[in-house]
mmCIF file of N, CA and C in Angstrom:
data_model
loop_
_atom_site.group_PDB
_atom_site.id
_atom_site.type_symbol
_atom_site.label_atom_id
_atom_site.label_comp_id
_atom_site.label_asym_id
_atom_site.label_seq_id
_atom_site.Cartn_x
_atom_site.Cartn_y
_atom_site.Cartn_z
ATOM 1 N N MET U 286 118.242 126.337 107.789
ATOM 2 C CA MET U 286 118.105 125.271 106.824
ATOM 3 C C MET U 286 117.706 123.994 107.560
ATOM 4 N N ASN U 287 116.868 123.211 106.933
ATOM 5 C CA ASN U 287 116.433 121.946 107.517
ATOM 6 C C ASN U 287 117.499 120.873 107.317
ATOM 7 N N ILE U 288 117.692 120.071 108.368
ATOM 8 C CA ILE U 288 118.623 118.952 108.339
ATOM 9 C C ILE U 288 117.832 117.686 108.633
ATOM 10 N N GLN U 289 118.015 116.673 107.824
ATOM 11 C CA GLN U 289 117.402 115.373 108.072
ATOM 12 C C GLN U 289 118.520 114.395 108.431
ATOM 13 N N TRP U 290 118.507 113.926 109.675
ATOM 14 C CA TRP U 290 119.487 112.955 110.152
ATOM 15 C C TRP U 290 118.924 111.565 109.887
ATOM 16 N N ILE U 291 119.692 110.722 109.231
ATOM 17 C CA ILE U 291 119.256 109.355 108.928
ATOM 18 C C ILE U 291 120.112 108.399 109.755
ATOM 19 N N PHE U 292 119.482 107.700 110.672
ATOM 20 C CA PHE U 292 120.164 106.790 111.575
ATOM 21 C C PHE U 292 120.399 105.438 110.903
ATOM 22 N N PRO U 293 121.300 104.617 111.475
ATOM 23 C CA PRO U 293 121.603 103.311 110.863
ATOM 24 C C PRO U 293 120.378 102.416 110.646
ATOM 25 N N ASP U 294 119.335 102.564 111.481
ATOM 26 C CA ASP U 294 118.130 101.748 111.311
ATOM 27 C C ASP U 294 117.102 102.410 110.378
ATOM 28 N N ASN U 295 117.539 103.460 109.658
ATOM 29 C CA ASN U 295 116.737 104.228 108.692
ATOM 30 C C ASN U 295 115.671 105.120 109.319
ATOM 31 N N GLN U 296 115.635 105.236 110.634
ATOM 32 C CA GLN U 296 114.767 106.229 111.251
ATOM 33 C C GLN U 296 115.361 107.603 110.963
ATOM 34 N N THR U 297 114.514 108.619 110.929
ATOM 35 C CA THR U 297 114.996 109.963 110.659
ATOM 36 C C THR U 297 114.608 110.914 111.790
ATOM 37 N N TRP U 298 115.366 111.984 111.901
ATOM 38 C CA TRP U 298 115.107 113.044 112.873
ATOM 39 C C TRP U 298 115.404 114.348 112.165
ATOM 40 N N GLU U 299 114.483 115.285 112.202
ATOM 41 C CA GLU U 299 114.670 116.542 111.493
ATOM 42 C C GLU U 299 114.941 117.673 112.469
ATOM 43 N N THR U 300 115.941 118.491 112.117
ATOM 44 C CA THR U 300 116.275 119.672 112.902
ATOM 45 C C THR U 300 116.436 120.840 111.945
ATOM 46 N N ASN U 301 116.612 122.003 112.512
ATOM 47 C CA ASN U 301 116.816 123.199 111.710
ATOM 48 C C ASN U 301 118.020 123.940 112.262
ATOM 49 N N VAL U 302 118.912 124.391 111.392
ATOM 50 C CA VAL U 302 120.069 125.178 111.812
ATOM 51 C C VAL U 302 120.037 126.530 111.118
ATOM 52 N N GLY U 303 120.487 127.536 111.839
ATOM 53 C CA GLY U 303 120.504 128.888 111.291
ATOM 54 C C GLY U 303 121.638 129.110 110.307
ATOM 55 N N ASN U 304 122.753 128.389 110.497
ATOM 56 C CA ASN U 304 123.917 128.590 109.640
ATOM 57 C C ASN U 304 124.490 127.230 109.235
ATOM 58 N N ILE U 305 124.171 126.789 108.051
ATOM 59 C CA ILE U 305 124.615 125.481 107.568
ATOM 60 C C ILE U 305 126.134 125.430 107.431
ATOM 61 N N ASN U 306 126.768 126.564 107.108
ATOM 62 C CA ASN U 306 128.223 126.581 106.969
ATOM 63 C C ASN U 306 128.913 126.218 108.273
ATOM 64 N N LYS U 307 128.429 126.736 109.384
ATOM 65 C CA LYS U 307 129.017 126.415 110.683
ATOM 66 C C LYS U 307 128.833 124.933 111.010
ATOM 67 N N LEU U 308 127.656 124.394 110.725
ATOM 68 C CA LEU U 308 127.409 122.981 110.997
ATOM 69 C C LEU U 308 128.341 122.102 110.166
ATOM 70 N N LEU U 309 128.436 122.357 108.876
ATOM 71 C CA LEU U 309 129.262 121.529 108.008
ATOM 72 C C LEU U 309 130.747 121.654 108.357
ATOM 73 N N PHE U 310 131.201 122.857 108.710
ATOM 74 C CA PHE U 310 132.588 123.031 109.138
ATOM 75 C C PHE U 310 132.851 122.232 110.406
ATOM 76 N N THR U 311 131.954 122.334 111.370
ATOM 77 C CA THR U 311 132.123 121.610 112.630
ATOM 78 C C THR U 311 132.181 120.109 112.390
ATOM 79 N N MET U 312 131.347 119.617 111.502
ATOM 80 C CA MET U 312 131.325 118.181 111.216
ATOM 81 C C MET U 312 132.619 117.717 110.561
ATOM 82 N N GLU U 313 133.347 118.614 109.898
ATOM 83 C CA GLU U 313 134.619 118.245 109.270
ATOM 84 C C GLU U 313 135.756 118.161 110.291
ATOM 85 N N VAL U 314 135.626 118.846 111.429
ATOM 86 C CA VAL U 314 136.733 118.876 112.391
ATOM 87 C C VAL U 314 136.519 117.950 113.584
ATOM 88 N N VAL U 315 135.392 117.263 113.646
ATOM 89 C CA VAL U 315 135.158 116.301 114.726
ATOM 90 C C VAL U 315 135.073 114.891 114.138
ATOM 91 N N ASP U 316 135.365 113.904 114.996
ATOM 92 C CA ASP U 316 135.366 112.507 114.534
ATOM 93 C C ASP U 316 134.004 111.833 114.632
ATOM 94 N N SER U 317 133.172 112.289 115.559
ATOM 95 C CA SER U 317 131.869 111.651 115.729
ATOM 96 C C SER U 317 130.844 112.678 116.192
ATOM 97 N N ILE U 318 129.590 112.268 116.102
ATOM 98 C CA ILE U 318 128.466 113.119 116.479
ATOM 99 C C ILE U 318 127.654 112.373 117.522
ATOM 100 N N SER U 319 127.351 113.026 118.634
ATOM 101 C CA SER U 319 126.530 112.405 119.671
ATOM 102 C C SER U 319 125.121 112.982 119.589
ATOM 103 N N ILE U 320 124.151 112.103 119.374
ATOM 104 C CA ILE U 320 122.745 112.505 119.312
ATOM 105 C C ILE U 320 121.978 111.665 120.317
ATOM 106 N N LYS U 321 121.337 112.335 121.234
ATOM 107 C CA LYS U 321 120.554 111.669 122.276
ATOM 108 C C LYS U 321 121.383 110.621 123.019
ATOM 109 N N GLY U 322 122.663 110.963 123.276
ATOM 110 C CA GLY U 322 123.533 110.110 124.063
ATOM 111 C C GLY U 322 124.193 108.955 123.330
ATOM 112 N N VAL U 323 124.003 108.863 122.026
ATOM 113 C CA VAL U 323 124.608 107.788 121.236
ATOM 114 C C VAL U 323 125.553 108.422 120.217
ATOM 115 N N SER U 324 126.763 107.858 120.091
ATOM 116 C CA SER U 324 127.752 108.397 119.154
ATOM 117 C C SER U 324 127.635 107.742 117.782
ATOM 118 N N TYR U 325 127.741 108.577 116.760
ATOM 119 C CA TYR U 325 127.663 108.132 115.370
ATOM 120 C C TYR U 325 128.802 108.759 114.586
ATOM 121 N N LYS U 326 129.120 108.166 113.442
ATOM 122 C CA LYS U 326 130.015 108.801 112.497
ATOM 123 C C LYS U 326 129.208 109.138 111.241
ATOM 124 N N THR U 327 129.620 110.174 110.563
ATOM 125 C CA THR U 327 128.952 110.603 109.343
ATOM 126 C C THR U 327 129.443 109.768 108.172
ATOM 127 N N VAL U 328 128.518 109.224 107.397
ATOM 128 C CA VAL U 328 128.910 108.437 106.236
ATOM 129 C C VAL U 328 128.527 109.107 104.918
ATOM 130 N N ARG U 329 127.613 110.077 104.985
ATOM 131 C CA ARG U 329 127.198 110.753 103.754
ATOM 132 C C ARG U 329 126.470 112.042 104.083
ATOM 133 N N LYS U 330 126.772 113.093 103.315
ATOM 134 C CA LYS U 330 126.041 114.361 103.395
ATOM 135 C C LYS U 330 125.533 114.659 101.989
ATOM 136 N N GLU U 331 124.254 114.975 101.883
ATOM 137 C CA GLU U 331 123.664 115.151 100.561
ATOM 138 C C GLU U 331 122.673 116.308 100.580
ATOM 139 N N LEU U 332 122.724 117.133 99.538
ATOM 140 C CA LEU U 332 121.720 118.170 99.350
ATOM 141 C C LEU U 332 120.567 117.548 98.580
ATOM 142 N N VAL U 333 119.378 117.548 99.175
ATOM 143 C CA VAL U 333 118.197 116.964 98.544
ATOM 144 C C VAL U 333 117.345 118.111 97.999
ATOM 145 N N VAL U 334 117.071 118.065 96.704
ATOM 146 C CA VAL U 334 116.278 119.109 96.059
ATOM 147 C C VAL U 334 114.978 118.488 95.576
ATOM 148 N N ARG U 335 113.882 119.053 96.060
ATOM 149 C CA ARG U 335 112.553 118.629 95.601
ATOM 150 C C ARG U 335 111.890 119.830 94.941
ATOM 151 N N GLU U 336 110.753 119.630 94.334
ATOM 152 C CA GLU U 336 110.103 120.702 93.587
ATOM 153 C C GLU U 336 109.918 121.978 94.400
ATOM 154 N N ASP U 337 109.481 121.849 95.646
ATOM 155 C CA ASP U 337 109.154 123.033 96.433
ATOM 156 C C ASP U 337 110.049 123.251 97.652
ATOM 157 N N GLN U 338 111.107 122.452 97.803
ATOM 158 C CA GLN U 338 111.973 122.602 98.969
ATOM 159 C C GLN U 338 113.342 121.967 98.728
ATOM 160 N N PHE U 339 114.280 122.305 99.593
ATOM 161 C CA PHE U 339 115.566 121.616 99.604
ATOM 162 C C PHE U 339 116.034 121.529 101.045
ATOM 163 N N PHE U 340 116.831 120.503 101.342
ATOM 164 C CA PHE U 340 117.359 120.298 102.682
ATOM 165 C C PHE U 340 118.618 119.454 102.601
ATOM 166 N N VAL U 341 119.357 119.408 103.704
ATOM 167 C CA VAL U 341 120.558 118.583 103.774
ATOM 168 C C VAL U 341 120.210 117.297 104.502
ATOM 169 N N SER U 342 120.582 116.180 103.917
ATOM 170 C CA SER U 342 120.379 114.869 104.506
ATOM 171 C C SER U 342 121.742 114.345 104.950
ATOM 172 N N ILE U 343 121.839 113.924 106.224
ATOM 173 C CA ILE U 343 123.099 113.420 106.767
ATOM 174 C C ILE U 343 122.883 111.996 107.244
ATOM 175 N N SER U 344 123.568 111.052 106.607
ATOM 176 C CA SER U 344 123.458 109.645 106.976
ATOM 177 C C SER U 344 124.511 109.310 108.020
ATOM 178 N N LEU U 345 124.096 108.544 109.022
ATOM 179 C CA LEU U 345 124.958 108.207 110.145
ATOM 180 C C LEU U 345 125.160 106.701 110.244
ATOM 181 N N ALA U 346 126.297 106.304 110.798
ATOM 182 C CA ALA U 346 126.588 104.903 111.099
ATOM 183 C C ALA U 346 126.965 104.823 112.567
ATOM 184 N N GLN U 347 126.740 103.667 113.164
ATOM 185 C CA GLN U 347 127.089 103.478 114.573
ATOM 186 C C GLN U 347 128.587 103.695 114.755
ATOM 187 N N GLN U 348 128.969 104.469 115.739
ATOM 188 C CA GLN U 348 130.377 104.728 116.030
ATOM 189 C C GLN U 348 130.936 103.576 116.852
ATOM 190 N N THR U 349 132.020 103.008 116.397
ATOM 191 C CA THR U 349 132.681 101.956 117.164
ATOM 192 C C THR U 349 134.056 102.449 117.596
ATOM 193 N N ILE U 350 134.497 101.996 118.756
ATOM 194 C CA ILE U 350 135.807 102.367 119.262
ATOM 195 C C ILE U 350 136.795 101.281 118.872
ATOM 196 N N GLU U 351 137.865 101.690 118.196
ATOM 197 C CA GLU U 351 138.887 100.725 117.807
ATOM 198 C C GLU U 351 139.626 100.263 119.055
ATOM 199 N N PRO U 352 139.997 98.983 119.137
ATOM 200 C CA PRO U 352 140.636 98.439 120.344
ATOM 201 C C PRO U 352 141.849 99.215 120.818
ATOM 202 N N ASP U 353 142.684 99.736 119.903
ATOM 203 C CA ASP U 353 143.871 100.460 120.320
ATOM 204 C C ASP U 353 143.593 101.906 120.693
ATOM 205 N N LYS U 354 142.334 102.352 120.569
ATOM 206 C CA LYS U 354 141.973 103.728 120.885
ATOM 207 C C LYS U 354 140.963 103.830 122.009
ATOM 208 N N GLU U 355 140.797 102.770 122.765
ATOM 209 C CA GLU U 355 139.836 102.796 123.871
ATOM 210 C C GLU U 355 140.309 103.757 124.942
ATOM 211 N N PRO U 356 139.359 104.515 125.538
ATOM 212 C CA PRO U 356 139.751 105.442 126.593
ATOM 213 C C PRO U 356 140.231 104.696 127.829
ATOM 214 N N GLY U 357 141.086 105.340 128.578
ATOM 215 C CA GLY U 357 141.495 104.781 129.856
ATOM 216 C C GLY U 357 142.836 104.269 129.811
#
């Protein structure tokens, strides 16, 4: 299934996954997603249906570290 990642600056990146169930389950058990070395949090997952295709759109927001949860 095609996945469209929407970054905070509205740029998109498209990928394909063989098993959408595994991806969605994994996203429910982790706090953030690292793409190209930058951490994001998921703010929205949406099934987009068009006349001749459908795909999952995942909107991301910049991940921030809360002061009381900083590593170290």
